[in-house]
Short mmCIF file of C-alpha atoms and ligand atoms in Angstrom, two decimals:
data_model
loop_
_atom_site.label_atom_id
_atom_site.label_comp_id
_atom_site.label_asym_id
_atom_site.label_seq_id
_atom_site.Cartn_x
_atom_site.Cartn_y
_atom_site.Cartn_z
CA MET M 25 10.47 -18.56 10.63
CA TRP M 26 7.13 -17.63 12.19
CA GLU M 27 8.56 -15.65 15.09
CA THR M 28 7.63 -12.13 15.99
CA HIS M 29 10.46 -9.63 15.65
CA ARG M 30 10.89 -6.10 16.93
CA TYR M 31 13.63 -4.05 15.39
CA ARG M 32 15.47 -1.05 16.79
CA VAL M 33 16.72 1.70 14.52
CA SER M 34 19.58 4.03 15.38
CA SER M 35 18.60 7.69 15.74
CA ARG M 36 20.98 8.66 12.91
CA LEU M 37 19.42 6.19 10.52
CA LYS M 38 16.00 7.25 11.76
CA SER M 39 16.51 10.91 10.91
CA LYS M 40 17.98 9.95 7.53
CA LEU M 41 14.92 7.82 6.78
CA VAL M 42 12.53 10.55 7.88
CA GLN M 43 14.32 12.98 5.55
CA GLU M 44 13.74 10.44 2.78
CA GLY M 45 10.01 10.55 3.55
CA ALA M 46 9.79 7.09 5.10
CA VAL M 47 6.94 5.94 7.35
CA LEU M 48 8.70 4.89 10.55
CA GLY M 49 7.91 2.39 13.23
CA MET M 50 4.87 0.78 11.66
CA GLU M 51 3.58 -2.49 13.08
CA ALA M 52 1.58 -4.94 11.01
CA ARG M 53 0.13 -8.37 11.53
CA ILE M 54 0.23 -10.46 8.37
CA ALA M 55 -1.64 -13.74 7.87
CA VAL M 56 0.58 -16.18 5.98
CA LEU M 57 -1.32 -18.81 4.02
CA GLY M 58 1.47 -20.71 2.26
CA GLY M 59 -0.83 -23.50 1.01
CA ASP M 60 0.51 -26.45 -0.99
CA GLY M 61 3.45 -27.44 -3.20
CA ILE M 62 5.88 -24.57 -3.72
CA GLY M 63 3.49 -22.12 -1.98
CA PRO M 64 5.19 -22.36 1.44
CA GLU M 65 8.68 -22.41 -0.16
CA VAL M 66 8.30 -19.13 -2.04
CA THR M 67 6.35 -17.48 0.78
CA ALA M 68 9.17 -18.21 3.24
CA GLU M 69 11.54 -16.21 1.03
CA SER M 70 9.11 -13.28 0.91
CA ILE M 71 9.00 -13.26 4.70
CA LYS M 72 12.79 -13.22 4.73
CA VAL M 73 13.04 -10.16 2.48
CA VAL M 74 10.18 -8.23 4.13
CA ASP M 75 11.81 -8.84 7.51
CA ALA M 76 15.01 -7.38 6.06
CA ILE M 77 12.97 -4.34 4.97
CA GLY M 78 11.62 -4.17 8.54
CA ARG M 79 15.12 -4.10 9.98
CA ARG M 80 16.25 -1.48 7.47
CA TYR M 81 13.31 0.90 7.89
CA GLY M 82 12.26 0.22 11.49
CA HIS M 83 8.96 -1.59 11.02
CA ARG M 84 7.66 -4.60 12.87
CA PHE M 85 5.94 -7.40 10.95
CA ASP M 86 4.18 -10.18 12.85
CA TRP M 87 3.69 -13.23 10.64
CA VAL M 88 0.85 -15.52 11.64
CA PRO M 89 0.55 -18.82 9.74
CA GLY M 90 -2.77 -20.37 8.75
CA LEU M 91 -3.88 -23.50 6.91
CA VAL M 92 -5.50 -23.39 3.48
CA GLY M 93 -5.96 -25.64 0.44
CA GLY M 94 -5.01 -29.30 0.26
CA ARG M 95 -3.17 -29.31 3.58
CA SER M 96 -6.24 -27.91 5.27
CA ILE M 97 -8.41 -30.60 3.62
CA ASP M 98 -6.04 -33.28 4.94
CA GLU M 99 -5.89 -31.89 8.47
CA ARG M 100 -9.32 -30.31 8.92
CA GLY M 101 -11.57 -31.73 6.19
CA THR M 102 -12.19 -28.33 4.56
CA ALA M 103 -10.18 -26.07 2.24
CA ILE M 104 -10.37 -23.24 4.77
CA ASP M 105 -11.94 -23.36 8.22
CA SER M 106 -13.20 -20.77 10.66
CA ASP M 107 -9.86 -20.68 12.53
CA THR M 108 -8.07 -19.56 9.39
CA LEU M 109 -10.84 -17.15 8.42
CA ASN M 110 -10.75 -15.56 11.88
CA LEU M 111 -6.98 -15.32 11.69
CA VAL M 112 -7.26 -13.58 8.32
CA LEU M 113 -9.99 -11.21 9.49
CA GLY M 114 -7.81 -10.19 12.44
CA SER M 115 -4.86 -9.35 10.17
CA ASP M 116 -3.74 -6.24 8.31
CA ALA M 117 -2.90 -8.15 5.12
CA VAL M 118 -2.74 -11.69 3.77
CA LEU M 119 0.29 -13.18 2.04
CA PHE M 120 -0.91 -16.20 0.07
CA GLY M 121 1.20 -18.92 -1.61
CA ALA M 122 -0.70 -21.36 -3.84
CA VAL M 123 -3.05 -24.29 -3.39
CA GLY M 124 -3.75 -27.58 -5.13
CA GLY M 125 -1.95 -30.63 -6.43
CA PRO M 126 -2.56 -34.11 -7.84
CA LYS M 127 -3.37 -35.52 -4.40
CA TRP M 128 -6.60 -33.48 -4.30
CA ASP M 129 -7.48 -33.64 -8.02
CA ASP M 130 -10.25 -36.26 -7.84
CA PRO M 131 -13.08 -34.74 -9.96
CA LEU M 132 -15.63 -36.43 -7.68
CA ALA M 133 -14.16 -34.92 -4.49
CA LYS M 134 -16.63 -32.92 -2.41
CA VAL M 135 -14.04 -30.36 -1.35
CA ARG M 136 -11.33 -28.88 -3.54
CA PRO M 137 -8.28 -26.81 -2.53
CA GLU M 138 -9.48 -23.90 -4.74
CA ASP M 139 -12.61 -23.61 -2.56
CA GLY M 140 -10.31 -21.94 -0.03
CA ILE M 141 -9.47 -19.08 -2.42
CA LEU M 142 -13.10 -18.55 -3.43
CA LYS M 143 -14.17 -18.44 0.20
CA LEU M 144 -11.46 -15.89 0.97
CA ARG M 145 -12.49 -13.67 -1.97
CA LYS M 146 -16.07 -13.71 -0.79
CA THR M 147 -15.39 -13.29 2.94
CA LEU M 148 -12.96 -10.43 2.46
CA GLY M 149 -14.80 -8.72 -0.42
CA LEU M 150 -11.68 -8.65 -2.61
CA PHE M 151 -13.25 -6.62 -5.42
CA ALA M 152 -10.19 -5.46 -7.38
CA ASN M 153 -7.57 -7.87 -8.66
CA LEU M 154 -4.36 -6.18 -9.83
CA ARG M 155 -1.89 -7.94 -12.06
CA PRO M 156 1.16 -5.97 -13.13
CA VAL M 157 2.64 -7.08 -16.44
CA LYS M 158 6.23 -6.03 -16.78
CA VAL M 159 8.73 -7.32 -19.27
CA TYR M 160 12.19 -7.33 -17.71
CA PRO M 161 14.74 -6.47 -20.44
CA GLN M 162 16.95 -9.26 -19.09
CA LEU M 163 14.19 -11.84 -19.71
CA ILE M 164 12.97 -10.66 -23.09
CA ASP M 165 14.09 -13.89 -24.75
CA SER M 166 11.74 -15.93 -22.56
CA SER M 167 8.69 -14.16 -24.02
CA PRO M 168 6.71 -15.70 -26.90
CA LEU M 169 6.43 -12.21 -28.46
CA ARG M 170 9.06 -10.59 -30.68
CA ALA M 171 11.55 -8.45 -28.77
CA ASP M 172 10.64 -5.28 -30.72
CA ARG M 173 7.04 -5.54 -29.48
CA LEU M 174 8.12 -5.77 -25.86
CA GLU M 175 10.18 -2.64 -25.41
CA GLY M 176 8.86 -0.59 -22.49
CA VAL M 177 5.97 -2.94 -21.71
CA ASP M 178 4.83 -2.16 -18.18
CA PHE M 179 1.13 -2.13 -17.42
CA VAL M 180 -1.39 -3.25 -14.81
CA ILE M 181 -4.64 -5.10 -15.43
CA ILE M 182 -7.38 -4.54 -12.87
CA ARG M 183 -10.04 -7.21 -12.96
CA GLU M 184 -13.34 -6.75 -11.10
CA LEU M 185 -13.38 -9.80 -8.85
CA THR M 186 -16.62 -10.10 -6.89
CA GLY M 187 -19.38 -9.30 -9.41
CA GLY M 188 -20.31 -9.86 -13.05
CA LEU M 189 -20.89 -13.10 -14.88
CA TYR M 190 -19.27 -15.35 -12.27
CA PHE M 191 -21.61 -14.31 -9.48
CA GLY M 192 -24.87 -13.04 -11.06
CA LYS M 193 -28.12 -14.88 -10.36
CA PRO M 194 -29.89 -16.79 -11.83
CA LYS M 195 -27.07 -19.24 -12.44
CA ARG M 196 -28.40 -22.71 -13.11
CA ARG M 197 -28.88 -25.61 -15.42
CA TRP M 198 -32.08 -27.54 -16.20
CA GLU M 199 -33.68 -29.90 -18.68
CA ASN M 200 -37.09 -29.93 -20.32
CA THR M 201 -38.73 -31.65 -23.30
CA ARG M 202 -36.65 -29.54 -25.69
CA GLY M 203 -33.35 -30.62 -24.10
CA ARG M 204 -30.79 -29.23 -21.64
CA ARG M 205 -30.42 -25.53 -20.89
CA ALA M 206 -28.19 -23.39 -18.67
CA VAL M 207 -28.03 -19.76 -17.69
CA ASP M 208 -25.44 -17.42 -16.19
CA THR M 209 -26.25 -13.81 -15.45
CA LEU M 210 -24.07 -10.77 -16.03
CA SER M 211 -25.18 -8.01 -13.72
CA TYR M 212 -23.51 -4.92 -12.23
CA THR M 213 -24.62 -2.09 -10.01
CA GLU M 214 -23.22 1.37 -10.61
CA LYS M 215 -21.53 1.24 -7.19
CA GLU M 216 -19.66 -1.96 -8.10
CA ILE M 217 -18.44 -0.33 -11.31
CA GLN M 218 -17.56 2.97 -9.64
CA ARG M 219 -15.31 1.48 -6.97
CA VAL M 220 -13.26 -0.71 -9.31
CA VAL M 221 -12.97 2.02 -11.95
CA ARG M 222 -11.75 4.36 -9.18
CA VAL M 223 -8.98 1.88 -8.40
CA GLY M 224 -8.02 2.22 -12.07
CA PHE M 225 -7.95 6.03 -11.98
CA GLU M 226 -6.03 6.20 -8.70
CA LEU M 227 -3.45 3.77 -10.01
CA ALA M 228 -3.16 5.53 -13.37
CA ARG M 229 -2.65 8.80 -11.49
CA MET M 230 0.39 7.28 -9.79
CA ARG M 231 1.77 5.99 -13.10
CA ARG M 232 1.63 7.33 -16.67
CA LYS M 233 -1.93 8.68 -16.30
CA ARG M 234 -3.61 6.59 -18.96
CA LEU M 235 -6.56 4.30 -18.22
CA HIS M 236 -8.09 1.85 -20.70
CA SER M 237 -11.59 0.77 -19.68
CA LEU M 238 -12.62 -2.38 -21.55
CA ASP M 239 -16.18 -3.42 -22.35
CA LYS M 240 -18.44 -4.86 -25.06
CA MET M 241 -20.81 -1.90 -25.29
CA ASN M 242 -21.67 -2.80 -28.90
CA VAL M 243 -23.61 -5.86 -27.69
CA MET M 244 -24.11 -5.76 -23.90
CA GLU M 245 -26.29 -3.60 -21.66
CA THR M 246 -23.96 -4.03 -18.65
CA SER M 247 -21.10 -2.79 -20.82
CA ARG M 248 -23.08 0.33 -21.77
CA LEU M 249 -23.60 1.01 -18.05
CA TRP M 250 -19.91 0.27 -17.40
CA ARG M 251 -18.84 2.80 -20.06
CA GLU M 252 -21.28 5.44 -18.79
CA VAL M 253 -20.14 5.07 -15.16
CA ALA M 254 -16.45 5.01 -16.13
CA THR M 255 -16.94 8.26 -18.06
CA GLU M 256 -18.70 9.87 -15.06
CA VAL M 257 -15.95 8.81 -12.62
CA GLY M 258 -13.44 10.13 -15.16
CA HIS M 259 -14.70 13.68 -14.57
CA GLU M 260 -13.13 13.46 -11.09
CA TYR M 261 -9.76 12.65 -12.69
CA PRO M 262 -9.19 15.26 -15.43
CA ASP M 263 -5.44 14.55 -15.25
CA VAL M 264 -5.95 10.93 -16.36
CA GLU M 265 -6.61 10.08 -20.02
CA LEU M 266 -9.57 7.68 -20.20
CA ILE M 267 -9.75 5.46 -23.28
CA HIS M 268 -12.70 3.14 -23.83
CA MET M 269 -11.83 0.05 -25.83
CA LEU M 270 -13.79 -3.04 -26.83
CA ALA M 271 -12.47 -6.07 -24.96
CA ASP M 272 -11.90 -8.08 -28.17
CA ASN M 273 -9.81 -5.27 -29.64
CA ALA M 274 -7.83 -5.15 -26.37
CA ALA M 275 -7.14 -8.90 -26.72
CA MET M 276 -5.45 -8.15 -30.04
CA GLN M 277 -3.60 -5.06 -28.81
CA ILE M 278 -2.13 -6.96 -25.83
CA VAL M 279 -0.17 -9.18 -28.22
CA THR M 280 0.47 -6.68 -31.02
CA ASN M 281 1.00 -3.33 -29.26
CA PRO M 282 1.25 -4.09 -25.54
CA ASN M 283 3.20 -0.90 -24.84
CA ILE M 284 0.15 1.32 -25.49
CA PHE M 285 -1.22 0.26 -22.10
CA ASP M 286 -0.60 1.79 -18.69
CA VAL M 287 -3.59 0.71 -16.58
CA ILE M 288 -6.50 -1.45 -17.78
CA VAL M 289 -9.75 -1.91 -15.86
CA THR M 290 -12.43 -4.38 -16.81
CA GLU M 291 -15.25 -6.75 -15.85
CA ASN M 292 -14.63 -10.06 -14.09
CA THR M 293 -14.80 -12.47 -17.05
CA PHE M 294 -13.00 -10.23 -19.55
CA GLY M 295 -10.35 -9.58 -16.89
CA ASP M 296 -9.90 -13.27 -16.17
CA ILE M 297 -9.22 -14.07 -19.82
CA LEU M 298 -7.19 -10.98 -20.69
CA SER M 299 -5.00 -11.12 -17.59
CA ASP M 300 -4.00 -14.69 -18.44
CA GLU M 301 -3.25 -13.61 -22.00
CA ALA M 302 -1.16 -10.72 -20.70
CA ALA M 303 0.61 -12.96 -18.19
CA VAL M 304 2.34 -15.02 -20.86
CA ILE M 305 3.99 -12.05 -22.53
CA GLY M 306 6.15 -11.55 -19.44
CA GLY M 307 7.86 -14.86 -20.16
CA SER M 308 7.79 -16.71 -16.84
CA MET M 309 5.11 -17.72 -14.37
CA GLY M 310 7.65 -17.32 -11.60
CA MET M 311 7.84 -13.54 -12.12
CA LEU M 312 4.21 -12.40 -11.94
CA PRO M 313 2.66 -11.03 -8.74
CA SER M 314 -0.90 -10.04 -7.94
CA ALA M 315 -2.90 -8.13 -5.38
CA SER M 316 -6.58 -8.48 -4.54
CA LEU M 317 -7.76 -5.33 -2.82
CA THR M 318 -10.61 -4.53 -0.45
CA SER M 319 -10.18 -0.76 -0.70
CA ILE M 320 -9.23 1.92 -3.20
CA PRO M 321 -5.51 2.74 -3.09
CA LYS M 322 -4.71 6.43 -2.71
CA LEU M 323 -1.72 8.45 -3.77
CA ASN M 324 0.46 8.90 -0.67
CA GLY M 325 -1.92 6.50 1.03
CA ARG M 326 -0.99 5.38 4.50
CA ARG M 327 -2.04 2.13 6.04
CA ARG M 328 -5.79 1.86 6.56
CA ARG M 329 -6.78 0.87 10.09
CA GLY M 330 -9.82 -1.34 10.46
CA GLY M 331 -11.64 -2.82 7.47
CA LYS M 332 -10.87 -6.12 5.88
CA PRO M 333 -7.36 -7.03 4.76
CA SER M 334 -6.24 -7.23 1.14
CA LEU M 335 -4.57 -10.35 -0.20
CA TYR M 336 -1.29 -10.73 -2.11
CA GLU M 337 -0.20 -13.79 -4.08
CA PRO M 338 1.93 -14.87 -7.02
CA ILE M 339 -0.22 -15.81 -10.01
CA HIS M 340 1.43 -19.21 -10.44
CA GLY M 341 0.03 -22.38 -8.91
CA SER M 342 1.57 -24.89 -6.52
CA ALA M 343 3.89 -26.34 -9.22
CA PRO M 344 3.81 -29.91 -7.85
CA ASP M 345 6.36 -30.95 -10.50
CA ILE M 346 9.11 -28.98 -8.73
CA ALA M 347 7.82 -28.81 -5.13
CA GLY M 348 10.31 -29.72 -2.40
CA ARG M 349 13.35 -29.46 -4.68
CA GLY M 350 14.43 -25.97 -3.64
CA ILE M 351 14.35 -24.67 -7.23
CA ALA M 352 11.12 -22.62 -7.32
CA ASN M 353 11.41 -19.00 -8.36
CA PRO M 354 10.33 -16.87 -5.35
CA LEU M 355 10.40 -13.53 -7.22
CA ALA M 356 6.64 -13.46 -8.01
CA SER M 357 5.89 -13.97 -4.33
CA MET M 358 8.40 -11.26 -3.36
CA LEU M 359 6.90 -8.86 -5.91
CA SER M 360 3.48 -9.62 -4.38
CA ALA M 361 4.94 -8.78 -0.97
CA ALA M 362 6.20 -5.48 -2.43
CA MET M 363 2.62 -4.77 -3.54
CA MET M 364 1.49 -5.50 0.02
CA LEU M 365 3.96 -2.96 1.41
CA ARG M 366 2.69 -0.38 -1.06
CA TRP M 367 -1.08 -0.93 -1.10
CA SER M 368 -1.84 -2.20 2.41
CA PHE M 369 0.73 -0.26 4.41
CA GLY M 370 1.48 2.82 2.28
CA LEU M 371 5.19 1.91 2.41
CA HIS M 372 6.06 3.11 -1.09
CA LYS M 373 9.73 3.66 -0.48
CA GLU M 374 10.10 0.21 1.02
CA ALA M 375 8.20 -1.37 -1.88
CA ASN M 376 10.47 0.45 -4.35
CA ALA M 377 13.52 -0.80 -2.43
CA LEU M 378 12.35 -4.40 -2.69
CA GLU M 379 11.45 -4.13 -6.37
CA GLY M 380 14.77 -2.40 -7.01
CA ALA M 381 16.66 -5.24 -5.33
CA ILE M 382 14.85 -7.76 -7.56
CA ASP M 383 15.73 -5.68 -10.65
CA GLY M 384 19.34 -5.60 -9.43
CA PHE M 385 19.42 -9.37 -8.88
CA LEU M 386 18.33 -9.94 -12.50
CA ALA M 387 20.54 -7.18 -13.88
CA GLU M 388 23.56 -8.84 -12.30
CA GLY M 389 22.72 -11.96 -14.29
CA TYR M 390 21.40 -14.21 -11.52
CA ARG M 391 18.66 -16.60 -12.60
CA THR M 392 16.45 -19.26 -11.02
CA ALA M 393 16.03 -22.58 -12.84
CA ASP M 394 12.86 -21.53 -14.73
CA ILE M 395 14.53 -18.49 -16.35
CA ALA M 396 18.15 -19.71 -16.61
CA SER M 397 19.68 -20.49 -19.99
CA ASN M 398 21.47 -23.78 -20.52
CA ASP M 399 24.90 -22.37 -19.71
CA GLN M 400 23.83 -20.74 -16.43
CA VAL M 401 23.99 -22.18 -12.93
CA PRO M 402 20.58 -21.46 -11.38
CA VAL M 403 20.27 -19.90 -7.93
CA GLN M 404 18.33 -22.01 -5.42
CA THR M 405 15.10 -20.64 -3.90
CA ALA M 406 16.50 -19.99 -0.40
CA LYS M 407 19.66 -18.41 -1.80
CA VAL M 408 17.58 -15.92 -3.81
CA GLY M 409 15.93 -14.89 -0.53
CA ASP M 410 19.32 -14.53 1.19
CA MET M 411 20.74 -12.41 -1.63
CA ILE M 412 17.76 -10.07 -1.92
CA ALA M 413 17.45 -9.76 1.88
CA ALA M 414 21.13 -8.79 2.02
CA GLN M 415 20.56 -6.23 -0.75
CA VAL M 416 17.53 -4.53 0.84
CA GLY M 417 19.06 -4.73 4.29
CA ASP M 418 22.09 -2.63 3.29
P1 LIG F 22 1.49 -23.96 -12.03
O1 LIG F 22 1.53 -22.49 -12.10
O2 LIG F 22 1.55 -24.56 -10.68
O3 LIG F 22 2.72 -24.57 -12.89
C1 LIG F 22 2.84 -24.39 -14.30
C2 LIG F 22 4.31 -24.58 -14.71
O4 LIG F 22 5.05 -23.44 -14.29
C3 LIG F 22 4.95 -25.79 -14.05
O5 LIG F 22 5.86 -26.37 -14.96
C4 LIG F 22 5.72 -25.21 -12.88
O6 LIG F 22 6.84 -25.96 -12.50
C5 LIG F 22 6.09 -23.83 -13.40
N1 LIG F 22 6.13 -22.85 -12.32
C6 LIG F 22 5.06 -22.26 -11.71
N2 LIG F 22 5.48 -21.44 -10.75
C7 LIG F 22 6.82 -21.50 -10.75
C8 LIG F 22 7.83 -20.87 -9.95
N3 LIG F 22 7.55 -20.00 -8.98
N4 LIG F 22 9.12 -21.17 -10.21
C9 LIG F 22 9.44 -22.03 -11.18
N5 LIG F 22 8.54 -22.65 -11.97
C10 LIG F 22 7.24 -22.39 -11.74
O7 LIG F 22 0.19 -24.44 -12.81
P2 LIG F 22 -0.43 -25.90 -12.95
O8 LIG F 22 0.67 -26.90 -13.14
O9 LIG F 22 -1.45 -25.77 -14.00
O10 LIG F 22 -1.16 -26.18 -11.59
C11 LIG F 22 -0.60 -26.92 -10.49
C12 LIG F 22 -1.57 -26.85 -9.34
O11 LIG F 22 -1.69 -25.50 -8.88
C13 LIG F 22 -2.98 -27.33 -9.70
O12 LIG F 22 -3.50 -28.07 -8.63
C14 LIG F 22 -3.75 -26.02 -9.89
O13 LIG F 22 -5.13 -26.18 -9.62
C15 LIG F 22 -3.07 -25.15 -8.84
N6 LIG F 22 -3.18 -23.69 -9.10
C16 LIG F 22 -3.34 -22.92 -8.00
C17 LIG F 22 -3.38 -21.55 -8.14
C18 LIG F 22 -3.52 -20.71 -6.89
O14 LIG F 22 -3.37 -21.23 -5.80
N7 LIG F 22 -3.80 -19.43 -7.01
C19 LIG F 22 -3.24 -20.96 -9.39
C20 LIG F 22 -3.03 -21.78 -10.49
C21 LIG F 22 -2.99 -23.16 -10.33
#
């Protein structure tokens, strides 16, 4: 599975692909951190389908495995060590599975599997977390929302990931004669706001050209700065409609009128809460991808050389309850891999082909165990990979 492949493309196919606007003959080195539980199972299927894309479009993908999470704690005593970090830093992108499980859940443990993710975010400077929320018509019945509210829902939440309340200093707890106290600090520089808001505008420009910027400017100074900076950046994007909305109002709109949204950009804590709220409307954990970016994606962007790699992962966890049974849904991981093709390598056509194959798989009525109805025979994890690889490899 971890081999290096080089694919040859016939000259006829090559000229056809060039006419279609494809980027040909790209080579990329991808760090694969499968992690724990179903992480390695779903990641293996993503590798399978991206390799099929490589064969179809003439790209070479080198997959380099690394240890992270619980397995890394077991083997190396830390959730991520310098070998893995060096491997990641020498890669063009990171495909991540999931970490954690009951084996490493001891609340008194000194190291936790999640430390590996936090270390990666910090080391790579993954400042923009993208979570697409798409309701597949075929899966509408799995959503907790009424079907009439879900028509056309297709938006992306961008959460600022390296600043704000989770990182600001002082952050501490103490006790004095009046009792216990604690403080967290919400702080942003204009540069931190500018770069993540730009991700929002660039993305909106590639979609339906509407950006909601969420804040709490009625009560918070950082939010007033956020709104001011977002408005300033907006002048560079006159073609994108910028709508400021209070984060609490957005929380209501996500469950009452989710189809008003195209792209949402917001602060770390608001984004954490709202992206989880938005995740459930899609219906299944096994369908939701994410990307954590280190640079601003550009329209018609090609692969950036140099710089730190971005990271792509399904939003679900390691699902220990189903690990090793061959029934995990690999589609969220595959959709994350499609985001990698698009945002790290500028392979838009290839990303569309992969997403289209996933749409086709669902449209033909195939389901994995988590989204199958009682009368359906679910497709096993590895079989899903085979079917989608065959589809994109045509
Ligand atoms: P989970 O996402 O692992 O599982 C929640 C439920 O969804 C389970 O019933 C599971 O079987 C199901 N599920 C999740 N992904 C699925 C898939 N691809 N196909 C089919 N069913 C799927 O969340 P949890 O149970 O709260 O957490 C389990 C472990 O994962 C914990 O140790 C937690 O800390 C960790 N976790 C890791 C990450 C990450 O690595 N980014 C994220 C969330 C949770």
